[in-house]
Short mmCIF file of C-alpha atoms and ligand atoms in Angstrom, two decimals:
data_model
loop_
_atom_site.label_atom_id
_atom_site.label_comp_id
_atom_site.label_asym_id
_atom_site.label_seq_id
_atom_site.Cartn_x
_atom_site.Cartn_y
_atom_site.Cartn_z
CA UNK A 1 -20.46 4.07 13.80
CA UNK A 2 -17.59 1.73 13.00
CA UNK A 3 -13.91 2.04 12.51
CA UNK A 4 -12.39 -0.49 10.05
CA UNK A 5 -8.68 -0.83 9.06
CA UNK A 6 -8.11 -2.17 5.63
CA UNK A 7 -4.64 -3.78 5.21
CA UNK A 8 -2.69 -5.39 2.37
CA UNK A 9 -1.89 -8.95 3.52
CA UNK A 10 1.05 -9.55 1.11
CA UNK A 11 3.64 -7.59 -0.54
CA UNK A 12 1.27 -4.86 -1.68
CA UNK A 13 -0.86 -4.46 -4.94
CA UNK A 14 -3.50 -6.70 -3.52
CA UNK A 15 -6.32 -4.48 -4.95
CA UNK A 16 -6.75 -2.29 -1.91
CA UNK A 17 -7.69 0.72 -4.07
CA UNK A 18 -10.55 -1.24 -5.66
CA UNK A 19 -11.95 -2.50 -2.31
CA UNK A 20 -11.70 0.90 -0.59
CA UNK A 21 -13.67 2.53 -3.49
CA UNK A 22 -16.22 -0.19 -3.32
CA UNK A 23 -16.57 0.14 0.42
CA UNK A 24 -16.46 3.93 0.43
CA UNK A 25 -20.28 4.35 0.18
CA UNK A 26 -20.64 2.82 3.57
CA UNK A 27 -18.13 5.23 5.29
CA UNK A 28 -18.10 8.85 5.75
CA UNK A 29 -14.34 9.24 6.29
CA UNK A 30 -11.53 7.38 4.48
CA UNK A 31 -7.92 8.01 5.95
CA UNK A 32 -4.59 6.94 4.69
CA UNK A 33 -2.25 6.21 7.60
CA UNK A 34 1.32 5.60 6.13
CA UNK A 35 3.52 5.43 3.20
CA UNK A 36 3.67 8.02 0.37
CA UNK A 37 3.62 8.29 -3.25
CA UNK A 38 5.13 4.88 -3.49
CA UNK A 39 1.62 3.48 -3.31
CA UNK A 40 -0.40 3.04 -6.58
CA UNK A 41 -4.04 2.32 -5.80
CA UNK A 42 -6.10 1.65 -8.97
CA UNK A 43 -9.82 2.12 -9.34
CA UNK A 44 -11.68 1.30 -12.39
CA UNK A 45 -15.12 3.03 -12.84
CA UNK A 46 -16.91 2.15 -16.08
CA UNK A 47 -14.24 2.66 -18.75
CA UNK A 48 -12.15 5.25 -16.65
CA UNK A 49 -9.14 4.06 -14.64
CA UNK A 50 -7.82 6.12 -11.73
CA UNK A 51 -4.41 5.63 -10.05
CA UNK A 52 -4.06 7.24 -6.66
CA UNK A 53 -0.70 7.59 -4.84
CA UNK A 54 -1.36 9.84 -2.01
CA UNK A 55 -4.99 10.73 -1.86
CA UNK A 56 -7.24 8.09 -0.15
CA UNK A 57 -9.16 5.96 -2.69
CA UNK A 58 -12.56 7.06 -1.43
CA UNK A 59 -12.19 10.50 -3.06
CA UNK A 60 -14.49 9.42 -5.95
CA UNK A 61 -17.40 9.33 -3.62
CA UNK A 62 -18.94 12.78 -3.03
CA UNK A 63 -20.02 12.19 0.45
CA UNK A 64 -16.65 10.96 1.71
CA UNK A 65 -14.18 13.14 3.46
CA UNK A 66 -10.53 11.95 2.72
CA UNK A 67 -7.87 12.40 5.38
CA UNK A 68 -4.05 12.14 5.01
CA UNK A 69 -2.91 11.22 8.47
CA UNK A 70 0.40 12.04 10.30
CA UNK A 71 1.94 8.69 9.44
CA UNK A 72 2.05 9.51 5.70
CA UNK A 73 4.99 11.29 3.91
CA UNK A 74 3.80 13.96 1.39
CA UNK A 75 5.62 14.88 -1.69
CA UNK A 76 3.86 18.23 -2.27
CA UNK A 77 4.39 18.11 -5.99
CA UNK A 78 2.95 14.58 -6.31
CA UNK A 79 0.01 15.62 -4.08
CA UNK A 80 -0.78 18.84 -6.19
CA UNK A 81 -0.52 16.74 -9.36
CA UNK A 82 -2.96 14.33 -7.86
CA UNK A 83 -5.36 17.09 -6.84
CA UNK A 84 -5.16 18.59 -10.44
CA UNK A 85 -5.87 15.02 -11.91
CA UNK A 86 -8.98 14.70 -9.88
CA UNK A 87 -10.25 18.10 -10.41
CA UNK A 88 -9.66 17.75 -14.14
CA UNK A 89 -12.11 14.94 -13.92
CA UNK A 90 -14.89 17.43 -12.57
CA UNK A 91 -14.55 15.68 -9.09
CA UNK A 92 -15.20 18.44 -6.60
CA UNK A 93 -12.88 17.98 -3.31
CA UNK A 94 -13.87 21.20 -1.72
CA UNK A 95 -13.83 20.68 1.97
CA UNK A 96 -13.25 16.89 1.33
CA UNK A 97 -9.43 16.77 1.59
CA UNK A 98 -7.78 17.14 4.99
CA UNK A 99 -4.10 16.84 5.59
CA UNK A 100 -2.55 16.24 9.05
CA UNK A 101 -0.27 18.99 10.20
CA UNK A 102 2.13 16.58 11.49
CA UNK A 103 2.68 14.67 8.16
CA UNK A 104 6.25 14.91 7.06
CA UNK A 105 7.25 16.53 3.66
CA UNK A 106 9.27 14.73 1.01
CA UNK A 107 12.12 16.91 0.00
CA UNK A 108 13.99 17.00 -3.28
CA UNK A 109 17.04 15.58 -1.39
CA UNK A 110 15.12 12.58 -0.05
CA UNK A 111 14.33 11.65 -3.81
CA UNK A 112 17.89 12.14 -4.79
CA UNK A 113 19.30 10.17 -1.79
CA UNK A 114 16.71 7.36 -2.44
CA UNK A 115 18.02 7.00 -6.15
CA UNK A 116 21.62 7.31 -5.22
CA UNK A 117 21.43 4.58 -2.62
CA UNK A 118 19.75 2.36 -5.00
CA UNK A 119 23.00 2.55 -7.01
CA UNK A 120 24.94 1.26 -4.02
CA UNK A 121 25.35 -2.18 -2.46
CA UNK A 122 22.17 -1.88 -0.36
CA UNK A 123 19.86 -1.87 -3.20
CA UNK A 124 16.24 -2.63 -2.33
CA UNK A 125 14.43 -2.01 -5.50
CA UNK A 126 12.54 1.06 -4.08
CA UNK A 127 10.07 3.01 -6.00
CA UNK A 128 12.46 6.05 -5.94
CA UNK A 129 10.01 8.36 -4.48
CA UNK A 130 12.05 9.34 -1.49
CA UNK A 131 10.37 7.31 1.09
CA UNK A 132 13.14 5.81 3.09
CA UNK A 133 15.30 8.91 3.43
CA UNK A 134 12.19 10.96 4.38
CA UNK A 135 11.18 8.57 7.31
CA UNK A 136 15.08 8.52 8.26
CA UNK A 137 14.88 12.33 8.91
CA UNK A 138 11.58 11.96 10.65
CA UNK A 139 12.96 9.45 13.16
CA UNK A 140 16.21 11.54 13.47
CA UNK A 141 14.08 14.50 14.22
CA UNK A 142 15.35 16.52 11.47
CA UNK A 143 12.21 16.21 9.32
CA UNK A 144 10.18 19.05 7.98
CA UNK A 145 6.39 18.77 8.42
CA UNK A 146 3.28 20.14 6.60
CA UNK A 147 2.71 22.51 9.66
CA UNK A 148 6.07 24.04 8.86
CA UNK A 149 4.81 25.44 5.64
CA UNK A 150 2.76 28.04 7.58
CA UNK A 151 5.80 29.56 9.12
CA UNK A 152 8.06 30.91 6.32
CA UNK A 153 10.88 32.04 8.25
CA UNK A 154 11.07 28.80 10.29
CA UNK A 155 10.57 26.87 6.95
CA UNK A 156 13.47 28.68 5.38
CA UNK A 157 15.78 28.03 8.25
CA UNK A 158 14.90 24.19 8.42
CA UNK A 159 15.53 23.79 4.69
CA UNK A 160 19.01 25.66 5.17
CA UNK A 161 20.04 23.55 8.08
CA UNK A 162 19.01 20.35 6.41
CA UNK A 163 20.67 21.37 3.05
CA UNK A 164 23.87 21.98 4.62
CA UNK A 165 23.99 18.28 5.99
CA UNK A 166 22.65 16.85 2.71
CA UNK A 167 24.98 18.72 0.49
CA UNK A 168 27.89 17.33 2.49
CA UNK A 169 26.53 13.77 2.10
CA UNK A 170 25.88 14.29 -1.61
CA UNK A 171 29.37 15.68 -2.13
CA UNK A 172 31.47 13.47 0.15
CA UNK A 173 29.74 10.18 0.03
CA UNK A 174 28.13 10.25 -3.37
CA UNK A 175 30.35 12.62 -5.16
CA UNK A 176 27.23 14.35 -6.50
CA UNK A 177 26.66 18.01 -7.16
CA UNK A 178 25.19 20.07 -4.43
CA UNK A 179 21.46 21.10 -4.55
CA UNK A 180 20.67 24.61 -4.66
CA UNK A 181 19.13 25.81 -1.44
CA UNK A 182 17.49 29.02 -2.69
CA UNK A 183 15.65 27.10 -5.39
CA UNK A 184 14.31 24.56 -2.91
CA UNK A 185 13.27 27.38 -0.49
CA UNK A 186 11.27 29.10 -3.15
CA UNK A 187 9.52 25.92 -4.37
CA UNK A 188 8.56 24.97 -0.82
CA UNK A 189 7.46 28.51 0.12
CA UNK A 190 5.17 28.34 -2.96
CA UNK A 191 3.67 25.03 -1.77
CA UNK A 192 2.21 26.91 1.34
CA UNK A 193 -0.39 28.93 -0.83
CA UNK A 194 -1.62 25.71 -2.45
CA UNK A 195 -1.71 23.40 0.51
CA UNK A 196 -2.74 25.60 3.49
CA UNK A 197 -6.38 25.09 2.98
CA UNK A 198 -6.11 21.30 3.60
CA UNK A 199 -4.15 21.55 6.68
CA UNK A 200 -6.02 20.16 9.62
CA UNK A 201 -5.62 18.92 13.23
CA UNK A 202 -6.42 15.49 12.17
CA UNK A 203 -6.60 13.60 15.62
CA UNK A 204 -9.14 16.11 16.83
CA UNK A 205 -11.04 15.88 13.63
CA UNK A 206 -11.22 12.13 13.76
CA UNK A 207 -12.21 12.03 17.45
CA UNK A 208 -14.96 14.24 16.75
CA UNK A 209 -16.01 12.19 13.83
CA UNK A 210 -16.20 9.14 15.95
CA UNK A 211 -18.07 10.95 18.67
CA UNK A 212 -20.45 12.06 16.03
CA UNK A 213 -21.04 8.38 15.17
CA UNK A 214 -19.38 8.57 11.68
CA UNK A 215 -17.89 5.45 10.06
CA UNK A 216 -14.29 5.63 9.30
CA UNK A 217 -12.28 3.29 6.90
CA UNK A 218 -8.48 3.38 7.35
CA UNK A 219 -6.69 2.55 4.21
CA UNK A 220 -3.39 0.90 4.48
CA UNK A 221 -0.77 1.30 1.71
CA UNK A 222 1.75 -1.40 0.71
CA UNK A 223 1.28 -4.79 2.42
CA UNK A 224 2.23 -6.55 5.79
CA UNK A 225 5.36 -8.27 4.30
CA UNK A 226 6.65 -4.69 3.38
CA UNK A 227 6.15 -3.50 6.98
CA UNK A 228 9.47 -2.09 8.47
CA UNK A 229 8.94 -4.34 11.55
CA UNK A 230 6.95 -7.42 10.40
CA UNK A 231 8.10 -7.48 6.79
CA UNK A 232 10.93 -9.18 4.94
CA UNK A 233 13.48 -6.72 6.36
CA UNK A 234 15.57 -5.20 4.73
CA UNK A 235 13.51 -5.72 1.62
CA UNK A 236 10.67 -3.61 3.16
CA UNK A 237 9.29 -0.14 2.86
CA UNK A 238 10.01 2.36 5.71
CA UNK A 239 6.67 2.43 7.39
CA UNK A 240 4.09 0.36 9.21
CA UNK A 241 1.44 -0.85 6.79
CA UNK A 242 0.21 -3.52 9.34
CA UNK A 243 -2.97 -2.61 11.30
CA UNK A 244 -1.01 -1.07 14.39
CA UNK A 245 0.29 1.60 12.00
CA UNK A 246 -3.32 2.83 11.60
CA UNK A 247 -3.23 4.02 15.16
CA UNK A 248 0.15 5.77 15.18
CA UNK A 249 -0.58 7.17 11.84
CA UNK A 250 -3.75 8.89 12.56
CA UNK A 251 -4.25 9.53 16.31
CA UNK A 252 -7.27 6.94 16.27
CA UNK A 253 -6.59 4.89 19.42
CA UNK A 254 -6.71 0.93 19.38
CA UNK A 255 -9.98 1.06 21.54
CA UNK A 256 -11.87 2.69 18.78
CA UNK A 257 -11.11 0.09 15.98
CA UNK A 258 -13.82 -2.32 15.38
CA UNK A 259 -12.57 -4.55 12.52
CA UNK A 260 -9.60 -5.32 10.45
CA UNK A 261 -10.27 -6.35 6.87
CA UNK A 262 -7.40 -7.93 4.88
CA UNK A 263 -7.11 -7.59 1.21
CA UNK A 264 -5.79 -11.05 0.01
CA UNK A 265 -4.84 -11.63 -3.64
CA UNK A 266 -5.67 -15.06 -4.78
CA UNK A 267 -2.11 -15.62 -5.78
CA UNK A 268 1.17 -13.78 -4.76
CA UNK A 269 3.09 -10.87 -6.32
CA UNK A 270 5.96 -8.71 -5.38
CA UNK A 271 7.75 -5.69 -6.86
CA UNK A 272 11.52 -4.97 -5.96
CA UNK A 273 14.01 -7.28 -4.35
CA UNK A 274 13.94 -9.81 -1.57
CA UNK A 275 13.04 -13.52 -1.26
CA UNK A 276 9.74 -14.84 -2.58
CA UNK A 277 9.27 -18.54 -1.73
CA UNK A 278 6.40 -19.30 -4.16
CA UNK A 279 7.81 -17.22 -7.13
CA UNK A 280 7.20 -18.82 -10.39
CA UNK A 281 10.06 -18.05 -12.96
CA UNK A 282 8.31 -20.41 -15.50
CA UNK A 283 5.30 -20.33 -17.97
CA UNK A 284 2.86 -20.34 -15.05
CA UNK A 285 4.52 -17.15 -13.74
CA UNK A 286 4.39 -15.29 -17.01
CA UNK A 287 0.83 -16.39 -17.29
CA UNK A 288 0.02 -14.93 -14.07
CA UNK A 289 1.59 -11.76 -14.94
CA UNK A 290 -0.04 -11.50 -18.30
CA UNK A 291 -3.64 -12.49 -17.34
CA UNK A 292 -3.41 -10.44 -14.02
CA UNK A 293 -1.66 -7.45 -15.83
CA UNK A 294 0.89 -7.38 -13.20
CA UNK A 295 2.91 -4.38 -13.75
CA UNK A 296 3.54 -1.72 -11.18
CA UNK A 297 0.89 1.06 -10.78
CA UNK A 298 3.55 3.51 -9.61
CA UNK A 299 6.77 2.56 -11.63
CA UNK A 300 5.46 0.23 -14.25
CA UNK A 301 7.83 -2.57 -13.34
CA UNK A 302 6.84 -6.14 -14.04
CA UNK A 303 5.68 -7.63 -10.79
CA UNK A 304 7.09 -11.01 -9.75
CA UNK A 305 4.36 -13.57 -9.66
CA UNK A 306 3.80 -16.80 -7.77
CA UNK A 307 1.26 -19.22 -6.23
CA UNK A 308 -0.82 -18.18 -3.18
CA UNK A 309 1.25 -18.66 0.09
CA UNK A 310 -0.83 -19.55 2.94
CA UNK A 311 2.15 -19.70 5.36
CA UNK A 312 2.85 -16.08 4.56
CA UNK A 313 -0.75 -14.91 4.70
CA UNK A 314 -1.35 -16.84 7.97
CA UNK A 315 1.41 -15.01 9.50
CA UNK A 316 0.07 -11.58 8.07
CA UNK A 317 -3.35 -12.37 9.47
CA UNK A 318 -1.84 -13.18 12.86
CA UNK A 319 0.26 -9.78 13.05
CA UNK A 320 -2.72 -7.67 11.55
CA UNK A 321 -5.61 -9.41 13.40
CA UNK A 322 -7.21 -9.96 10.15
CA UNK A 323 -10.82 -11.12 10.85
CA UNK A 324 -12.35 -10.83 7.58
CA UNK A 325 -10.76 -10.99 3.95
CA UNK A 326 -11.55 -9.76 0.53
CA UNK A 327 -10.19 -12.18 -1.89
CA UNK A 328 -9.00 -10.31 -4.99
CA UNK A 329 -8.16 -11.20 -8.59
CA UNK A 330 -9.72 -14.66 -8.29
CA UNK A 331 -10.65 -14.42 -12.05
CA UNK A 332 -7.01 -14.39 -13.03
CA UNK A 333 -6.78 -18.11 -11.74
CA UNK A 334 -9.55 -19.26 -14.18
CA UNK A 335 -7.12 -20.18 -16.85
CA UNK A 336 -5.18 -22.82 -14.77
CA UNK A 337 -6.09 -26.51 -14.94
CA UNK A 338 -4.64 -27.07 -11.43
CA UNK A 339 -3.62 -24.46 -8.92
CA UNK A 340 -1.04 -24.75 -6.20
CA UNK A 341 -1.11 -23.34 -2.70
CA UNK A 342 1.90 -23.39 -0.37
CA UNK A 343 0.67 -24.58 2.99
CA UNK A 344 3.81 -24.82 4.96
CA UNK A 345 7.64 -23.97 4.75
CA UNK A 346 10.33 -26.72 5.15
CA UNK A 347 14.05 -26.56 5.68
CA UNK A 348 16.07 -29.69 5.52
CA UNK A 349 12.85 -31.78 5.42
CA UNK A 350 11.56 -30.13 8.73
CA UNK A 351 8.43 -28.02 8.72
CA UNK A 352 8.82 -24.52 10.24
CA UNK A 353 6.63 -23.66 13.18
CA UNK A 354 6.43 -20.02 12.40
CA UNK A 355 7.26 -17.42 9.71
CA UNK A 356 11.07 -16.98 9.42
CA UNK A 357 12.35 -13.52 10.66
CA UNK A 358 15.81 -13.86 9.07
CA UNK A 359 16.05 -13.16 5.48
CA UNK A 360 18.50 -15.89 4.81
CA UNK A 361 16.23 -18.45 6.32
CA UNK A 362 13.21 -17.24 4.29
CA UNK A 363 15.37 -17.52 1.12
CA UNK A 364 16.27 -21.06 2.02
CA UNK A 365 12.64 -22.42 2.67
CA UNK A 366 11.06 -25.08 0.42
CA UNK A 367 7.37 -24.39 0.00
CA UNK A 368 5.17 -27.52 0.69
CA UNK A 369 2.33 -27.33 -1.86
CA UNK A 370 -1.01 -28.70 -2.18
CA UNK A 371 -2.49 -28.98 -5.49
CA UNK A 372 -6.21 -27.96 -6.11
CA UNK A 373 -8.41 -28.49 -9.28
CA UNK A 374 -8.98 -25.41 -11.33
CA UNK A 375 -12.33 -24.39 -12.75
CA UNK A 376 -11.48 -23.33 -16.19
CA UNK A 377 -14.48 -21.13 -16.41
CA UNK A 378 -14.97 -17.43 -16.79
CA UNK A 379 -16.08 -16.19 -13.49
CA UNK A 380 -16.02 -12.47 -14.19
CA UNK A 381 -19.86 -11.93 -14.54
CA UNK A 382 -20.65 -13.90 -11.48
CA UNK A 383 -22.21 -11.82 -8.72
CA UNK A 384 -23.67 -14.46 -6.47
CA UNK A 385 -21.44 -16.71 -4.44
CA UNK A 386 -23.63 -19.89 -4.93
CA UNK A 387 -23.11 -19.54 -8.72
CA UNK A 388 -19.43 -19.92 -8.47
CA UNK A 389 -18.12 -23.33 -9.75
CA UNK A 390 -17.61 -25.92 -7.02
CA UNK A 391 -13.82 -25.78 -7.47
CA UNK A 392 -13.79 -22.08 -7.07
CA UNK A 393 -15.70 -22.41 -3.84
CA UNK A 394 -13.44 -25.04 -2.58
CA UNK A 395 -10.20 -23.03 -3.43
CA UNK A 396 -11.82 -19.96 -1.41
CA UNK A 397 -12.67 -22.30 1.52
CA UNK A 398 -9.25 -23.79 1.46
CA UNK A 399 -7.62 -20.30 1.71
CA UNK A 400 -9.98 -19.27 4.49
CA UNK A 401 -9.32 -22.35 6.58
CA UNK A 402 -5.62 -22.15 6.03
CA UNK A 403 -5.39 -18.56 7.00
CA UNK A 404 -7.97 -18.52 9.80
CA UNK A 405 -10.21 -15.62 8.46
CA UNK A 406 -13.64 -15.37 6.96
CA UNK A 407 -13.91 -14.40 3.28
CA UNK A 408 -16.50 -11.68 3.05
CA UNK A 409 -15.82 -10.17 -0.39
CA UNK A 410 -14.61 -11.94 -3.49
CA UNK A 411 -13.30 -9.74 -6.51
CA UNK A 412 -13.62 -11.22 -9.89
CA UNK A 413 -12.47 -8.28 -12.01
CA UNK A 414 -11.04 -4.81 -11.84
CA UNK A 415 -14.40 -2.97 -11.89
CA UNK A 416 -16.55 -1.98 -8.96
CA UNK A 417 -19.39 -4.18 -9.97
CA UNK A 418 -17.26 -7.27 -10.40
CA UNK A 419 -17.46 -8.11 -6.74
CA UNK A 420 -19.28 -10.82 -4.84
CA UNK A 421 -20.31 -10.05 -1.18
CA UNK A 422 -20.73 -13.17 1.01
P1 LIG B 1 -3.36 -1.88 -4.68
O1 LIG B 1 -1.96 -1.09 -4.67
O2 LIG B 1 -3.47 -2.86 -3.66
O3 LIG B 1 -4.45 -0.79 -4.64
O4 LIG B 1 -3.41 -2.60 -6.07
P2 LIG B 1 -2.94 -2.11 -7.36
O5 LIG B 1 -4.02 -1.06 -7.99
O6 LIG B 1 -1.68 -1.58 -7.39
O7 LIG B 1 -3.06 -3.41 -8.19
C1 LIG B 1 -4.20 -4.15 -8.50
C2 LIG B 1 -4.50 -4.34 -9.83
O8 LIG B 1 -5.47 -5.28 -10.21
C3 LIG B 1 -5.09 -3.06 -10.50
O9 LIG B 1 -4.73 -2.93 -11.79
C4 LIG B 1 -6.63 -3.33 -10.39
O10 LIG B 1 -7.46 -2.60 -11.36
C5 LIG B 1 -6.76 -4.82 -10.66
N1 LIG B 1 -7.62 -5.57 -9.95
C6 LIG B 1 -8.25 -5.37 -8.74
N2 LIG B 1 -9.06 -6.36 -8.40
C7 LIG B 1 -9.10 -7.26 -9.57
C8 LIG B 1 -9.80 -8.43 -9.72
O11 LIG B 1 -10.47 -8.81 -9.01
N3 LIG B 1 -9.54 -8.95 -10.93
C9 LIG B 1 -8.57 -8.49 -11.84
N4 LIG B 1 -8.45 -9.16 -13.06
N5 LIG B 1 -8.01 -7.22 -11.58
C10 LIG B 1 -8.21 -6.75 -10.45
P1 LIG B 2 0.81 -0.20 -2.94
O1 LIG B 2 0.22 0.54 -2.00
C1 LIG B 2 4.14 -2.97 -4.07
C2 LIG B 2 8.09 -1.97 -2.45
C3 LIG B 2 9.12 -1.33 -3.49
C4 LIG B 2 10.38 -1.88 -2.87
C5 LIG B 2 10.03 -1.63 -1.31
C6 LIG B 2 10.71 -0.36 -0.84
O2 LIG B 2 0.37 0.02 -4.23
O3 LIG B 2 0.47 -1.65 -2.61
P2 LIG B 2 9.99 2.28 -1.18
O4 LIG B 2 9.94 2.96 -2.38
O5 LIG B 2 8.64 2.07 -0.44
O6 LIG B 2 11.13 2.64 -0.23
O7 LIG B 2 10.32 0.74 -1.70
O8 LIG B 2 8.65 -1.48 -1.26
N1 LIG B 2 6.74 -1.06 -2.59
C7 LIG B 2 5.72 -1.67 -3.14
N2 LIG B 2 5.34 -2.74 -3.68
N3 LIG B 2 3.17 -2.09 -3.77
C8 LIG B 2 3.40 -0.95 -3.34
O9 LIG B 2 2.32 0.02 -2.90
C9 LIG B 2 4.67 -0.60 -2.78
N4 LIG B 2 5.41 0.46 -2.19
C10 LIG B 2 6.60 0.07 -2.05
O10 LIG B 2 8.85 -1.97 -4.74
O11 LIG B 2 10.41 -3.34 -2.95
MG1 LIG B 3 -0.52 -0.79 -5.93
#
């Protein structure tokens, strides 16, 4: 029995989906603990590519039960579309998908308010999936939860009460047309029929799984620097992707967690707004985007690209408790003669002792770089660590020492097989 939390160590899109899929044959249960359909986790099997937004990336493995925890916010339409996509591929999910009764529902007004607020001064560059407004309602104790689908009268009343307030906001603040309450009620009452069978008392299920010696993998979405507490606030998402969120988002207590595995991209990317100290707006940045196919899996937006930032990942390793790391997309660096790594931040010639919390300070830092030799060799077919070029091994050792974790997996391509286990 073991319980592992898998976290994104940077600003998301580190390759979590690939590694969850890869590890899924070693676990019986895979659990998503936060976020919603803002996530886009890509898995490539043979010549097929799957992108999962809500359903845990273990679903392609027949023996794995996939659980959506209470920390996740669920857009029922996105969920049902994803279930259909999976079933259309002849993958049987009967009895293998469980959804926490306490997970909150994303409502049409959440998505609308998300897109309207992106038109204002507080633009974040969100995915437009209604994530922020849904978590606002959760914490304001106005949210509607999966369990509410079971009580039609109660659901209708909750939607009516919420709509009254939201229509006021739409009209008075955004000068937007009101939403039709009856249409939303009909739409959400209908979700009950399709979703009922998945609704589960997840904490009890997970405790029984642990007591029955089952191995559990908790799948983080987003990344540590998008965490609402530890990330580059306000340019963050509205949940807790860091490892602590795995407890509050599932009901598994900290005493049951054995390991935290960080997914660490060999360089840095970010989608959306906010400071990015190692961002490259030159040819090297374009090369990273092109070779790494750095376009959002959810929105298709081009990702901002830059050198590996050890100052940032060190901080991420600290707040997540990362002991082991999977270094991903190492093959993308094969085309560079030399590779830079940011080892510290400086302001006015002085090194910072810790990762800055104020966004203005982060925007003002100057990255201190060390330059390492590249390897200029195709590494995508290598499966044995010892066969990697010396320069590649040196780069990996450098990252590991800088960030204080052990590298246990090296990913050299998007496919399952393109992985080296150390
Ligand atoms: P996630 O959100 O962390 O699951 O990551 P995404 O799926 O959004 O983005 C990672 C992208 O990189 C996907 O297109 C993957 O197929 C791809 N990918 C994952 N690992 C590797 C790798 O080692 N090398 C290359 N070239 N691509 C990879
Ligand atoms: P995965 O799980 C990268 C970013 C958005 C925006 C900010 C807030 O695939 O790594 P939101 O819609 O969550 O309110 O947007 O967070 N963001 C992501 N960036 N990968 C993701 O997920 C992301 N999910 C949200 O671009 O900057
Ligand atoms: Mg992604």
